[in-house]
Coordinates of C-alpha atoms in Angstrom, one line a residue:
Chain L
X144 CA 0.0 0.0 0.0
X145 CA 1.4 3.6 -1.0
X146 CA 0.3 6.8 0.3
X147 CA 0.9 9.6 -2.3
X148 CA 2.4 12.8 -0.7
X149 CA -0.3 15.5 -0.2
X150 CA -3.3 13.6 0.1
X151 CA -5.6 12.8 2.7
X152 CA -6.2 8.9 2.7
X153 CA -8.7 6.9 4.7
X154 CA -8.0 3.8 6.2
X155 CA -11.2 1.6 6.7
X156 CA -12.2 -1.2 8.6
X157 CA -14.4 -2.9 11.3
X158 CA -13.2 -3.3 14.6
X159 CA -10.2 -5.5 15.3
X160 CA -9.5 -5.3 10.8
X161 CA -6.4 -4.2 11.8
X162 CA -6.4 -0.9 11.5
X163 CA -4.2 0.3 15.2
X164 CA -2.2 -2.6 14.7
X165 CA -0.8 -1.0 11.1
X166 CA -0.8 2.4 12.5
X167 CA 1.2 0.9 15.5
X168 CA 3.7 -0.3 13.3
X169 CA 4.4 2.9 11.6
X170 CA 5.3 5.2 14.4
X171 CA 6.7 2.4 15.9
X172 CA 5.1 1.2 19.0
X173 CA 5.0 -2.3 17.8
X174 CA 7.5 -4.1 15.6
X175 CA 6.9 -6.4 12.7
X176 CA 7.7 -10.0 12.5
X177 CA 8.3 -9.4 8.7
X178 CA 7.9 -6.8 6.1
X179 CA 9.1 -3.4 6.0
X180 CA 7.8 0.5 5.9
X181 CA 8.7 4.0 4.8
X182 CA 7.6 7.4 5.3
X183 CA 9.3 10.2 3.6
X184 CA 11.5 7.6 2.0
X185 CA 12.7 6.6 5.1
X186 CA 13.2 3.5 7.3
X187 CA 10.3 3.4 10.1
X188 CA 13.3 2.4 12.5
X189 CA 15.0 6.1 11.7
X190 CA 14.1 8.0 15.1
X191 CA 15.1 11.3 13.1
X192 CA 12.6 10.9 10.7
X193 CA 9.6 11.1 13.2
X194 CA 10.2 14.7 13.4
X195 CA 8.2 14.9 10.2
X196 CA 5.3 12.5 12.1
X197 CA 2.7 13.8 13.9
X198 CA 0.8 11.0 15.5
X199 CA -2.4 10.9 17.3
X200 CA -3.4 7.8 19.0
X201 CA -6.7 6.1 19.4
X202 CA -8.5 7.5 22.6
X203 CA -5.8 9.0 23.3
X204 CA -4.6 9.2 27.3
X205 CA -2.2 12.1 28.4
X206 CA -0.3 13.2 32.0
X207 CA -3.5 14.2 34.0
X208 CA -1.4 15.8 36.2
X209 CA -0.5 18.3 33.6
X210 CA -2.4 21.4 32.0
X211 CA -2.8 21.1 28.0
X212 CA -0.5 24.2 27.9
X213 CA 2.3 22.3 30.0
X214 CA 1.7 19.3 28.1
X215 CA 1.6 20.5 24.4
X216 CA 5.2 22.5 25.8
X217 CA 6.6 19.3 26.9
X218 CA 6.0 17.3 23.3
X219 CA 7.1 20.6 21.6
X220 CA 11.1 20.2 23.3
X221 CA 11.2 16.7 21.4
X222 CA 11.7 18.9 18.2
X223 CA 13.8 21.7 17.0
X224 CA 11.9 24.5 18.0
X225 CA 13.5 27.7 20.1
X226 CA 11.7 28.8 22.8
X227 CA 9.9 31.8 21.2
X228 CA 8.5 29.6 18.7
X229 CA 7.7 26.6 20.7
X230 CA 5.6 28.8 23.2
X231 CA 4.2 30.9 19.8
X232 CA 3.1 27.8 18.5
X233 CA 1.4 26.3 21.4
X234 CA -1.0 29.0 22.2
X235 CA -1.6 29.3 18.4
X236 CA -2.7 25.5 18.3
X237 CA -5.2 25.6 21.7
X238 CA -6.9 28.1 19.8
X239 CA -7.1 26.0 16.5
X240 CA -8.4 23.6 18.9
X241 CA -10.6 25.8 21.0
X242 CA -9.1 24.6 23.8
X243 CA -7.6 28.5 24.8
X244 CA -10.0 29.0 27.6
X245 CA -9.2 25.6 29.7
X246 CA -5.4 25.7 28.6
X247 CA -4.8 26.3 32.7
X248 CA -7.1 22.9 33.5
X249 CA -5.1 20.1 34.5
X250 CA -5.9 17.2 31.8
X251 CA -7.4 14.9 34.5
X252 CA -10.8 17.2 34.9
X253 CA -11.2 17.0 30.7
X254 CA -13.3 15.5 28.7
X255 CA -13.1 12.9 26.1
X256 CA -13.8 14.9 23.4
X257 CA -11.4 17.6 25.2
X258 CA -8.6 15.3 25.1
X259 CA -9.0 14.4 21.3
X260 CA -8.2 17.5 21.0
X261 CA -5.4 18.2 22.6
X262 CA -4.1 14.9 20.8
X263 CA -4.7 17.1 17.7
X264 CA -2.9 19.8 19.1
X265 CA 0.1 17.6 19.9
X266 CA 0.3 15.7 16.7
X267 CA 0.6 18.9 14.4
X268 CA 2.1 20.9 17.0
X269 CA 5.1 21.5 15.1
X270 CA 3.9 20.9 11.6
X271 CA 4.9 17.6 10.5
X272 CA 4.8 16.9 6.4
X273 CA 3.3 13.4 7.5
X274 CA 0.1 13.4 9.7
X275 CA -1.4 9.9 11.0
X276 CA -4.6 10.2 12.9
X277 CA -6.0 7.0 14.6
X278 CA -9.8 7.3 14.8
X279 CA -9.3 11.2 15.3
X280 CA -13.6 11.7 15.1
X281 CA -13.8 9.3 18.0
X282 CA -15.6 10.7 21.1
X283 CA -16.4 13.8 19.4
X284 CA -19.5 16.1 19.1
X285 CA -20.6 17.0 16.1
X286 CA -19.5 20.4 16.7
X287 CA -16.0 18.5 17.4
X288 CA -16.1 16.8 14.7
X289 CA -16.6 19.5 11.8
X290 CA -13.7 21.0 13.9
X291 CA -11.2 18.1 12.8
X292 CA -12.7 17.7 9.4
X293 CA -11.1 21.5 8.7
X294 CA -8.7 20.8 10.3
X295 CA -7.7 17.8 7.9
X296 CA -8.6 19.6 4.7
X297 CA -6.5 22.4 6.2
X298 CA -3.8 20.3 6.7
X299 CA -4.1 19.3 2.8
X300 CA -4.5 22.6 1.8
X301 CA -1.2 22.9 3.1
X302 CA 0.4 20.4 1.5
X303 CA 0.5 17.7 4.4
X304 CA 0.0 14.0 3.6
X305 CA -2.9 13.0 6.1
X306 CA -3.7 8.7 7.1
X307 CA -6.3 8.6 8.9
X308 CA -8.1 5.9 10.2
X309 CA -12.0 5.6 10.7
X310 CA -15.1 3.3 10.5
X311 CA -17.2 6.2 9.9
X312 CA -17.5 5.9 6.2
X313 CA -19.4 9.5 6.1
X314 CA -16.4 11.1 6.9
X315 CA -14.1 8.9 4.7
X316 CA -16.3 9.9 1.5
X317 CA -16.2 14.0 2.4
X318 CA -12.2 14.0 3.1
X319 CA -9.9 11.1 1.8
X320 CA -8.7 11.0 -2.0
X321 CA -7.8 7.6 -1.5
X322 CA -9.0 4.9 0.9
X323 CA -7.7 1.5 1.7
X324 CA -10.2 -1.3 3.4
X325 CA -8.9 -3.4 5.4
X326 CA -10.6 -6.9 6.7
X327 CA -9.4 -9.3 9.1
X328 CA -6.2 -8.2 8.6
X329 CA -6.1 -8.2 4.9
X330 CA -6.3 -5.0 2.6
X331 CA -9.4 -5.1 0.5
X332 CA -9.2 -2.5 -1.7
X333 CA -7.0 0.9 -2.3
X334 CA -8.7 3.8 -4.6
X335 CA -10.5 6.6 -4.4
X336 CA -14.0 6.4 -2.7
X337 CA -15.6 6.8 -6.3
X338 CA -13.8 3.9 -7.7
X339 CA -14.1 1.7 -4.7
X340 CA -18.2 1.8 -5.0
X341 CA -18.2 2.1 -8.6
X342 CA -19.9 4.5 -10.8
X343 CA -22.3 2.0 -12.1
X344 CA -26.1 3.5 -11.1
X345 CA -28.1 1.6 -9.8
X346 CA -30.9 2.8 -10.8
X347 CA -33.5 6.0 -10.5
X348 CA -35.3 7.8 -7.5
X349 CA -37.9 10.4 -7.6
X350 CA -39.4 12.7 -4.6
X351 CA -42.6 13.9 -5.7
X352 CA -46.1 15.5 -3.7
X353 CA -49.4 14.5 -5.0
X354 CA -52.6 16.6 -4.6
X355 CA -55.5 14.4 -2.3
X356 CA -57.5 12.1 -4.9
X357 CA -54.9 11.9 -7.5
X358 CA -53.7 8.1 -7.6
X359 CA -51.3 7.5 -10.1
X360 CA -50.5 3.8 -10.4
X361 CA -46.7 4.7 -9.3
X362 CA -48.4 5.2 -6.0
X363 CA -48.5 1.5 -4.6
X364 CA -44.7 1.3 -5.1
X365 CA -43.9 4.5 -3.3
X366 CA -42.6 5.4 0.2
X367 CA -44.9 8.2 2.2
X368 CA -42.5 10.4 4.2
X369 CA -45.6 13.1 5.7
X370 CA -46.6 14.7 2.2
X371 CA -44.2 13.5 0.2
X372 CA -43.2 10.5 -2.0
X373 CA -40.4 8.6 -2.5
X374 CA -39.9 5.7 -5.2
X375 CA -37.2 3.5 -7.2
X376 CA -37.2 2.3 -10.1
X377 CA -35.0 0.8 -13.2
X378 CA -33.2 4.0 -15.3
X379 CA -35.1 2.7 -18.2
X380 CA -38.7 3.1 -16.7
X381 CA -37.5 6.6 -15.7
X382 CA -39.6 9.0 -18.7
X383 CA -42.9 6.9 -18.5
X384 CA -42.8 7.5 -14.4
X385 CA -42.3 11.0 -15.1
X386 CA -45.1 10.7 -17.6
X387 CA -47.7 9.3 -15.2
X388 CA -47.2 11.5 -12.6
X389 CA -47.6 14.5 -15.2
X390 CA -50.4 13.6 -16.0
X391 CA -51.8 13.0 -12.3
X392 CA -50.7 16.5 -11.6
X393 CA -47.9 15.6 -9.2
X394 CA -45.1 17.8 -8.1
X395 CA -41.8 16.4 -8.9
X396 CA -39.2 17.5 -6.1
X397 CA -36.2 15.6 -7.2
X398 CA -35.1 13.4 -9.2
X399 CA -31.8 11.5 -8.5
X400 CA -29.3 8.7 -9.5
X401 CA -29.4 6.0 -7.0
X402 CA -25.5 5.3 -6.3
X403 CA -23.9 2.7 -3.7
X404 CA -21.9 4.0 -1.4
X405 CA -18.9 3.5 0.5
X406 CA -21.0 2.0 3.0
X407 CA -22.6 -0.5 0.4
X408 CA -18.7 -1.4 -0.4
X409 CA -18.2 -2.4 2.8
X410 CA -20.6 -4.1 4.2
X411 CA -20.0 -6.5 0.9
X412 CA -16.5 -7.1 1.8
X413 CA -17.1 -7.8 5.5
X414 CA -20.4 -9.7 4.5
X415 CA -18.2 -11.9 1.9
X416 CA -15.4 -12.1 4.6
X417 CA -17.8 -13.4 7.5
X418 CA -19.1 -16.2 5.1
X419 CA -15.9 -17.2 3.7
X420 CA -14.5 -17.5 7.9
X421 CA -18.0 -19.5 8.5
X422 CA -17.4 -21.5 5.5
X423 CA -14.0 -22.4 6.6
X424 CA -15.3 -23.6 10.0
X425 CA -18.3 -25.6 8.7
X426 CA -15.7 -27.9 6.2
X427 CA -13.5 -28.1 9.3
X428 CA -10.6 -26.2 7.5
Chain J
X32 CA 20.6 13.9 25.9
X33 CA 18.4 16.9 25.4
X34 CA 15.6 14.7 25.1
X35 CA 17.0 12.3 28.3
X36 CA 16.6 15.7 29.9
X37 CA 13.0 16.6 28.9
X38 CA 11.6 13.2 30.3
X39 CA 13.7 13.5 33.7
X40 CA 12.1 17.3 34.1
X41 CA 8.7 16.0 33.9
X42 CA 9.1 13.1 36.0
X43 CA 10.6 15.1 38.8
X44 CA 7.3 17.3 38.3
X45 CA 4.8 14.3 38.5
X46 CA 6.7 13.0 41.3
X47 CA 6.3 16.7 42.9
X48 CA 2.6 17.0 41.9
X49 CA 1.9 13.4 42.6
X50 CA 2.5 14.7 46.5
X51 CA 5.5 12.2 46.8
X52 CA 7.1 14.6 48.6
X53 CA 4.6 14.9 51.3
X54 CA 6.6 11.9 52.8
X55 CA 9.0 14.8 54.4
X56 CA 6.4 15.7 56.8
X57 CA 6.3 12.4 58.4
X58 CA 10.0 13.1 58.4
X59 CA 10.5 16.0 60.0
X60 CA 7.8 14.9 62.6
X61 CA 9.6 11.8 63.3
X62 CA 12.8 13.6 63.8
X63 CA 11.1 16.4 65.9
X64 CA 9.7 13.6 68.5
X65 CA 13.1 12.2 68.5
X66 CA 15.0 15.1 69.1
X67 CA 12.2 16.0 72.7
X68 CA 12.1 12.3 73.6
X69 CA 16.0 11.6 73.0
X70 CA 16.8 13.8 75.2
X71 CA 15.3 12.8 78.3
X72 CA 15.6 8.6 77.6
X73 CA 19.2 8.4 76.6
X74 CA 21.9 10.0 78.6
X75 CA 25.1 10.9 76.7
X76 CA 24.3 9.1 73.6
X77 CA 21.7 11.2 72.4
X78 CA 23.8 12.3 69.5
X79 CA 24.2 8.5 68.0
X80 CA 20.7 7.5 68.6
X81 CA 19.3 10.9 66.5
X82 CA 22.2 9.9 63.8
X83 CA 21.0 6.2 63.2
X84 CA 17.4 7.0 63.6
X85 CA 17.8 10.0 60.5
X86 CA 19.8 7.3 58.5
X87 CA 17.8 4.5 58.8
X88 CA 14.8 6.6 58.1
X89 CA 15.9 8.5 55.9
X90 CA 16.9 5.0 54.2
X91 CA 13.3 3.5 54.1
X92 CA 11.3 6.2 53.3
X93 CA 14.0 6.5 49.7
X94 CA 13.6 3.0 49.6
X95 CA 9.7 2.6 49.3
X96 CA 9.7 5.6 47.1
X97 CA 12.7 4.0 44.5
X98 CA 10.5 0.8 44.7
X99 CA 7.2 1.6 44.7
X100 CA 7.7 4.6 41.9
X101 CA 10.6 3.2 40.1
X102 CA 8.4 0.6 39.3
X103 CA 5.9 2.8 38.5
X104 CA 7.6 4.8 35.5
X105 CA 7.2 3.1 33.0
X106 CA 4.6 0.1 33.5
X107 CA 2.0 3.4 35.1
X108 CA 2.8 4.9 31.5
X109 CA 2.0 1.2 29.3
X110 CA -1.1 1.1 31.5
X111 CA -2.3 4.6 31.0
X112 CA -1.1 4.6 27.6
X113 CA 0.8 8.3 27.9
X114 CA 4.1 7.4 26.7
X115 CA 2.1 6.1 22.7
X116 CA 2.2 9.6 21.6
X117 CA 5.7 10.3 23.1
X118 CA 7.6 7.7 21.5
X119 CA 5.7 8.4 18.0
X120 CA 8.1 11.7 18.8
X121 CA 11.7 11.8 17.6
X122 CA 12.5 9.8 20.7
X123 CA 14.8 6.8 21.2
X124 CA 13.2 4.4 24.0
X125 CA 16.9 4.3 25.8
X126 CA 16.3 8.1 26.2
X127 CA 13.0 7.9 27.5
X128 CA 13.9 5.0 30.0
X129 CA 17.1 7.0 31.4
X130 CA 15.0 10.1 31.5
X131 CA 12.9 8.6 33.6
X132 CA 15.5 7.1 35.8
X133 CA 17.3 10.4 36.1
X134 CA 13.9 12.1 37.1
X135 CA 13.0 9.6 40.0
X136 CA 16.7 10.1 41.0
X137 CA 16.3 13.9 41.1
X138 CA 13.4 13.4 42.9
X139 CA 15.0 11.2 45.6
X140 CA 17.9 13.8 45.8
X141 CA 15.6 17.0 46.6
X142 CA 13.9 14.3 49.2
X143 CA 17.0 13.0 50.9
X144 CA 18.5 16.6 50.4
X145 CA 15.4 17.9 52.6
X146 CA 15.8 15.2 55.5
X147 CA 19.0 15.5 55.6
X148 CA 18.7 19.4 56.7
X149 CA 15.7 17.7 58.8
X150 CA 18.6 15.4 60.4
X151 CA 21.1 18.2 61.1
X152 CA 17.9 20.3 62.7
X153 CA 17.2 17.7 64.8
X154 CA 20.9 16.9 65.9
X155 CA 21.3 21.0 66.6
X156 CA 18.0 20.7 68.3
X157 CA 19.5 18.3 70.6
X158 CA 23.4 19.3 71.1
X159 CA 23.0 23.1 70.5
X160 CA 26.3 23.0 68.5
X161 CA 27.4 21.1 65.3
X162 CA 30.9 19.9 65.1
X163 CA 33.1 19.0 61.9
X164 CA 32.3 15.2 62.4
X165 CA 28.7 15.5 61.5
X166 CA 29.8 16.3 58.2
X167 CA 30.2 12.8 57.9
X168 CA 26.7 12.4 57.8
X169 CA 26.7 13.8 54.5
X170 CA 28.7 11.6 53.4
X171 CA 26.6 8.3 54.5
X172 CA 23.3 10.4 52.8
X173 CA 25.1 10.6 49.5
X174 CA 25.8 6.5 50.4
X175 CA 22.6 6.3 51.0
X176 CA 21.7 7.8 47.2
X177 CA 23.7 6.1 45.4
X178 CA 21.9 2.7 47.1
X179 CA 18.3 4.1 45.6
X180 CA 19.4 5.1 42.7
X181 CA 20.5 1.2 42.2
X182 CA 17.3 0.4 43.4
X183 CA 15.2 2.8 40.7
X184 CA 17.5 1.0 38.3
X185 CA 16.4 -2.3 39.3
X186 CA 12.5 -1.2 39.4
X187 CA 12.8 -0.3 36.3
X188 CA 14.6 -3.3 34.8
X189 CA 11.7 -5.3 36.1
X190 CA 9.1 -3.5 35.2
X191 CA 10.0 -3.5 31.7
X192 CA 9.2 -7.2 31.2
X193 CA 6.7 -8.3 34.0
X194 CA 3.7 -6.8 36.3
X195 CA 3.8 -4.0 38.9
X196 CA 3.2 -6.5 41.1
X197 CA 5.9 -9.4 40.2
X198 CA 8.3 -5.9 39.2
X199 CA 7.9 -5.0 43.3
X200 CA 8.1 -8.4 45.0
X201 CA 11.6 -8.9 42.5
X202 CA 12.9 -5.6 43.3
X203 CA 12.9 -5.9 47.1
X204 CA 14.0 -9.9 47.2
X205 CA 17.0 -8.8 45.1
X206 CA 17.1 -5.8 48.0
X207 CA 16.8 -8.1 50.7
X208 CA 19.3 -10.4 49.7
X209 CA 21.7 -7.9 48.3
X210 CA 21.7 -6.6 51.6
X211 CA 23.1 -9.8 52.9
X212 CA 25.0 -10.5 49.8
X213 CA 28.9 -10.0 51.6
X214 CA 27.8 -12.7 54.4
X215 CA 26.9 -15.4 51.5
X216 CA 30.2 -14.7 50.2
X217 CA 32.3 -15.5 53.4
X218 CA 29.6 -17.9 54.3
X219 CA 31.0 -21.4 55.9
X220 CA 28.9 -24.1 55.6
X221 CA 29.7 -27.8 56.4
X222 CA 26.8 -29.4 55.1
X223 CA 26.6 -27.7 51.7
X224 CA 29.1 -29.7 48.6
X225 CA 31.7 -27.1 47.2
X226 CA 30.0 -26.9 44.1
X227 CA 26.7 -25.3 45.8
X228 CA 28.9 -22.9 48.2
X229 CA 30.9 -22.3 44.4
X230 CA 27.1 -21.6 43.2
X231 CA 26.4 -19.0 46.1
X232 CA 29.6 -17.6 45.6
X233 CA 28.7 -16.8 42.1
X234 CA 25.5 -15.6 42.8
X235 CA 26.4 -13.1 45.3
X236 CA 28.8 -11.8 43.3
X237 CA 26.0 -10.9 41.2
X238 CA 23.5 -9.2 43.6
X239 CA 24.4 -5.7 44.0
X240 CA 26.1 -5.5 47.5
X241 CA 24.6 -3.2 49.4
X242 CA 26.8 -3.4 52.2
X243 CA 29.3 -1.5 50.3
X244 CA 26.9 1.6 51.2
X245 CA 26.3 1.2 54.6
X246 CA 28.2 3.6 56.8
X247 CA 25.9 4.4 59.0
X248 CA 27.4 2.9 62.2
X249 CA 30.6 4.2 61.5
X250 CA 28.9 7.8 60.9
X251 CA 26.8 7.4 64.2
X252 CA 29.4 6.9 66.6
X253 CA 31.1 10.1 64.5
X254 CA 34.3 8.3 63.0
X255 CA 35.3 8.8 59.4
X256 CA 34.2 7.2 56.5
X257 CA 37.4 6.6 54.4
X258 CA 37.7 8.5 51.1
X259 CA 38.8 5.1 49.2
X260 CA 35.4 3.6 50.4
X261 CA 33.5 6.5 49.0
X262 CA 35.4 6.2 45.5
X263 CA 34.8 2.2 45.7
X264 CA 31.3 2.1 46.1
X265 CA 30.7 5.3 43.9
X266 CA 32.3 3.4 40.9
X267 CA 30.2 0.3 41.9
X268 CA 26.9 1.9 41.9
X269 CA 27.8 4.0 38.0
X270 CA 29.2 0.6 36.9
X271 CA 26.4 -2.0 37.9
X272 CA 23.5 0.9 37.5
X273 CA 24.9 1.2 33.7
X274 CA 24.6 -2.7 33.6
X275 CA 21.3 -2.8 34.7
X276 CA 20.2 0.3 32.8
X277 CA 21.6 -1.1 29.7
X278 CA 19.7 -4.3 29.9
X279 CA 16.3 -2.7 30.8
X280 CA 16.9 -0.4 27.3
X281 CA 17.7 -3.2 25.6
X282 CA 14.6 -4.8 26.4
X283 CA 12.6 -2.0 26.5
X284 CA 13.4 -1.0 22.6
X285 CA 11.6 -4.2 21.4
X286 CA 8.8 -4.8 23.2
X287 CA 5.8 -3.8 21.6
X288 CA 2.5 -1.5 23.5
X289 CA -0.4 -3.0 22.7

């Protein structure tokens, strides 16, 4: 697998895929019993390299006894920054963050979604060209979690190559130009999200409202949502639909291409991987 | 060593913030009951009996702290998980490890530092003078250091491959018998063969003799500690503290967090 410099790429999986474990191996907090891997060109074993990394690990779990302020100062000596810029750029980050206002809290009183953040703050603290993000949506609000999806396309925008692991596909589809899908340990799939579900359509929808005592014969197959209508069909039955509700007087809202999605893509591969494992057990292999 | 540095900073201020020091107040309240009661229960000796008592305490408290949170530094950080972002950092594990050690030990020197003004309060409390021999008390305190920091050495060792729990109950055996390490080397025994008493031999050469910093005896009864000693059992405790440090990195630097 190959992560292209500059782009923001997904790494997907259910729980236990694998996922941690790979990311693990990269910044080196477990070591392979085979295989090898480079970032920037580089060995994974060169310590120098990592001052390029910015890491953040999955629920991530700093010194309580510490305020975010101390701590983001204390990860900031471990690179070559002078003491102007290392305090510059930690009060520039908790405000990236929005964390400027408890920046004098000591870490055990945060939250969760608090902490995540200050794992952020520490992984880009002193801008890294490599930026790997384990689950960094986990334990956040909503608000929290529009806050890191900005951040990741502003780290693009930048230039920054961005991993990024996540089983919310949602997020995967808005910010990755690449994903990789990985089940039971194996990679899947690498591409875009576009050319992992494929661009095939699979057919037609169309919203539509209908005056009381119009029935047109699309009716029966449709979905009531309060006043409106929603119903499928096969592209090729697309005009004669839109005839017939014409002609009942309907008002047509939308009409749309029914795609899969990432979500679709997945669920087939871990579908396909659960029956192949049961089919290995029931022939006793 | 920049980095060794960083770590050791921010031990000593999790040691400080994790109240460790608060152990000085049971100090200096022990040594303040000594110095009243001392005085009226032991007639012309009070000055040895305040000397062994500061020593010995002085001793115990460092040791449960250099067991108990030498043990602590690094298993505390694979339990909580802190140290996964800081080695993701352009950190070798060897430098993380000694940082550590060298915090703990800074810790332990402020501590010992504090009790031993506590000790000299408490002897002045009791004589109303201080004389050039109780300078020798400084030298059984910096003895006294150089045995914890052996210990914090061996805390860690342990607890880079086995439980808090196991990394404690190895930490003090090894104390214990290191303690009594110089009698199992002039032991005589007629029932044992030669190849066991060659056996014990060996081993207590291995143990870290802790008899070679113990002067407290000699300091209590205000003789001299000889200078050669000092030098002797300073170059032990670098030498076999390197050893142990060195194999604690080197298992350290491949075992994986999970």
């Amino acid at each position: 697998m190959r992560v292209d410099t500059g782009e923001v790429f997904g790494f997907l999986g259910p729980n236990g895929a694998g996922k941690t474990t790979t990311i693990k191996l990269l910044v080196r907090l477990i070591f392979p019993d085979g295989g090898s891997a480079r970032i920037l060109g580089k060995s994974i074993d060169d310590v120098a390299m990592h001052q390029e990394i910015g890491y953040l690990p999955e629920q991530p779990y700093f010194y309580d006894y510490l305020t975010a302020a101390e701590l983001l100062d204390y990860f900031a000596r471990f690179h070559r920054l002078t003491p102007t810029d290392r305090k510059m750029r930690v009060e520039n980050m908790l405000k990236k963050v929005g964390l400027e206002t408890a920046k004098k809290i000591q870490l055990r009183k945060y939250s969760k979604g608090m902490l995540q953040r200050v794992g952020l703050a520490q992984a880009i603290l002193h801008d890294p060209q490599v930026v790997i993000l384990d689950e960094p949506m986990s334990g956040l609000d909503p608000l929290g979690r529009r806050e890191v999806r900005d951040i990741i396309l502003e780290l693009k925008k930048e230039g920054r190559t961005v991993l990024f692991s996540t089983h919310i596909l949602s997020d995967a589809e808005m910010l990755c130009d690449r994903v990789g899908v990985l089940v039971g340990g194996k990679l899947r799939g690498v591409g875009t999200p576009e050319e992992m579900v494929g661009i095939k359509t699979q057919g037609m929808e169309i919203l539509f409202e209908v005056a009381e005592g119009k029935n047109p014969p699309l009716l029966a197959k449709a979905t009531r949502t309060g006043e409106r209508y929603r119903v499928q069909m096969p592209e090729e039955e697309l005009y004669g639909a839109i005839e017939q509700l014409r002609a009942a007087g309907a008002r047509i809202l939308s009409v749309a291409q029914i795609k899969p999605t990432l979500e679709d893509f997945f669920m087939n591969l871990v579908e396909a991987d659960r029956a192949q494992a049961n089919a290995v057990e029931v022939s006793g292999k | 060593m920049k980095n060794v540095w960083t770590v050791a900073t921010n031990t000593f201020r999790e040691a400080v913030r994790d109240r460790v020091l608060y152990n000085l107040v049971f100090f200096a309240l022990l040594m303040m009951g000594a110095a009243i009661l001392v005085g009226q229960i032991s007639i012309g000796i009070e000055e040895s009996v305040i000397v062994s008592l500061g020593l010995t305490a002085i001793s115990v408290i460092g040791l449960f702290i250099a067991v108990f949170i030498g043990v602590g530094l690094v298993s505390k950080e694979m339990d909580k998980r802190t140290l996964y972002a800081l080695l993701a950092k352009p950190v070798e594990r060897w430098e993380f490890l000694l940082g550590k050690f060298c915090g703990l030990v800074m810790t332990l020197t402020v501590n010992t530092a504090a009790m031993a003004v506590g000790l000299y309060l408490a002897l002045w409390t009791v004589k109303h003078t201080l004389e050039k021999s109780d300078g020798w008390i400084l030298v059984a305190v910096y003895l006294i250091l150089l045995k914890l920091a052996l210990i914090v050495a061996l805390a860690l060792l342990f607890s880079c491959f086995t439980t808090p729990f196991l990394a404690i109950l190895f930490t003090a055996g090894i104390y214990v018998a290191g303690v009594f390490a110089g009698d199992l080397r002039t032991m005589q025994a007629v029932d044992l063969s030669p190849a066991t008493m060659n056996l014990l031999k060996g081993i207590s050469y291995l143990l870290p003799n802790f008899e070679n910093f113990n002067v407290m005896g000699a300091v209590a009864h205000g003789r001299a500690v000889p200078g050669a000693l000092v030098r002797q059992a300073t170059l032990y405790a670098v030498v076999y503290g390197a050893v142990v440090l060195a194999a604690a990195s080197a298992i350290f630097s491949r075992r994986n967090l999970k």
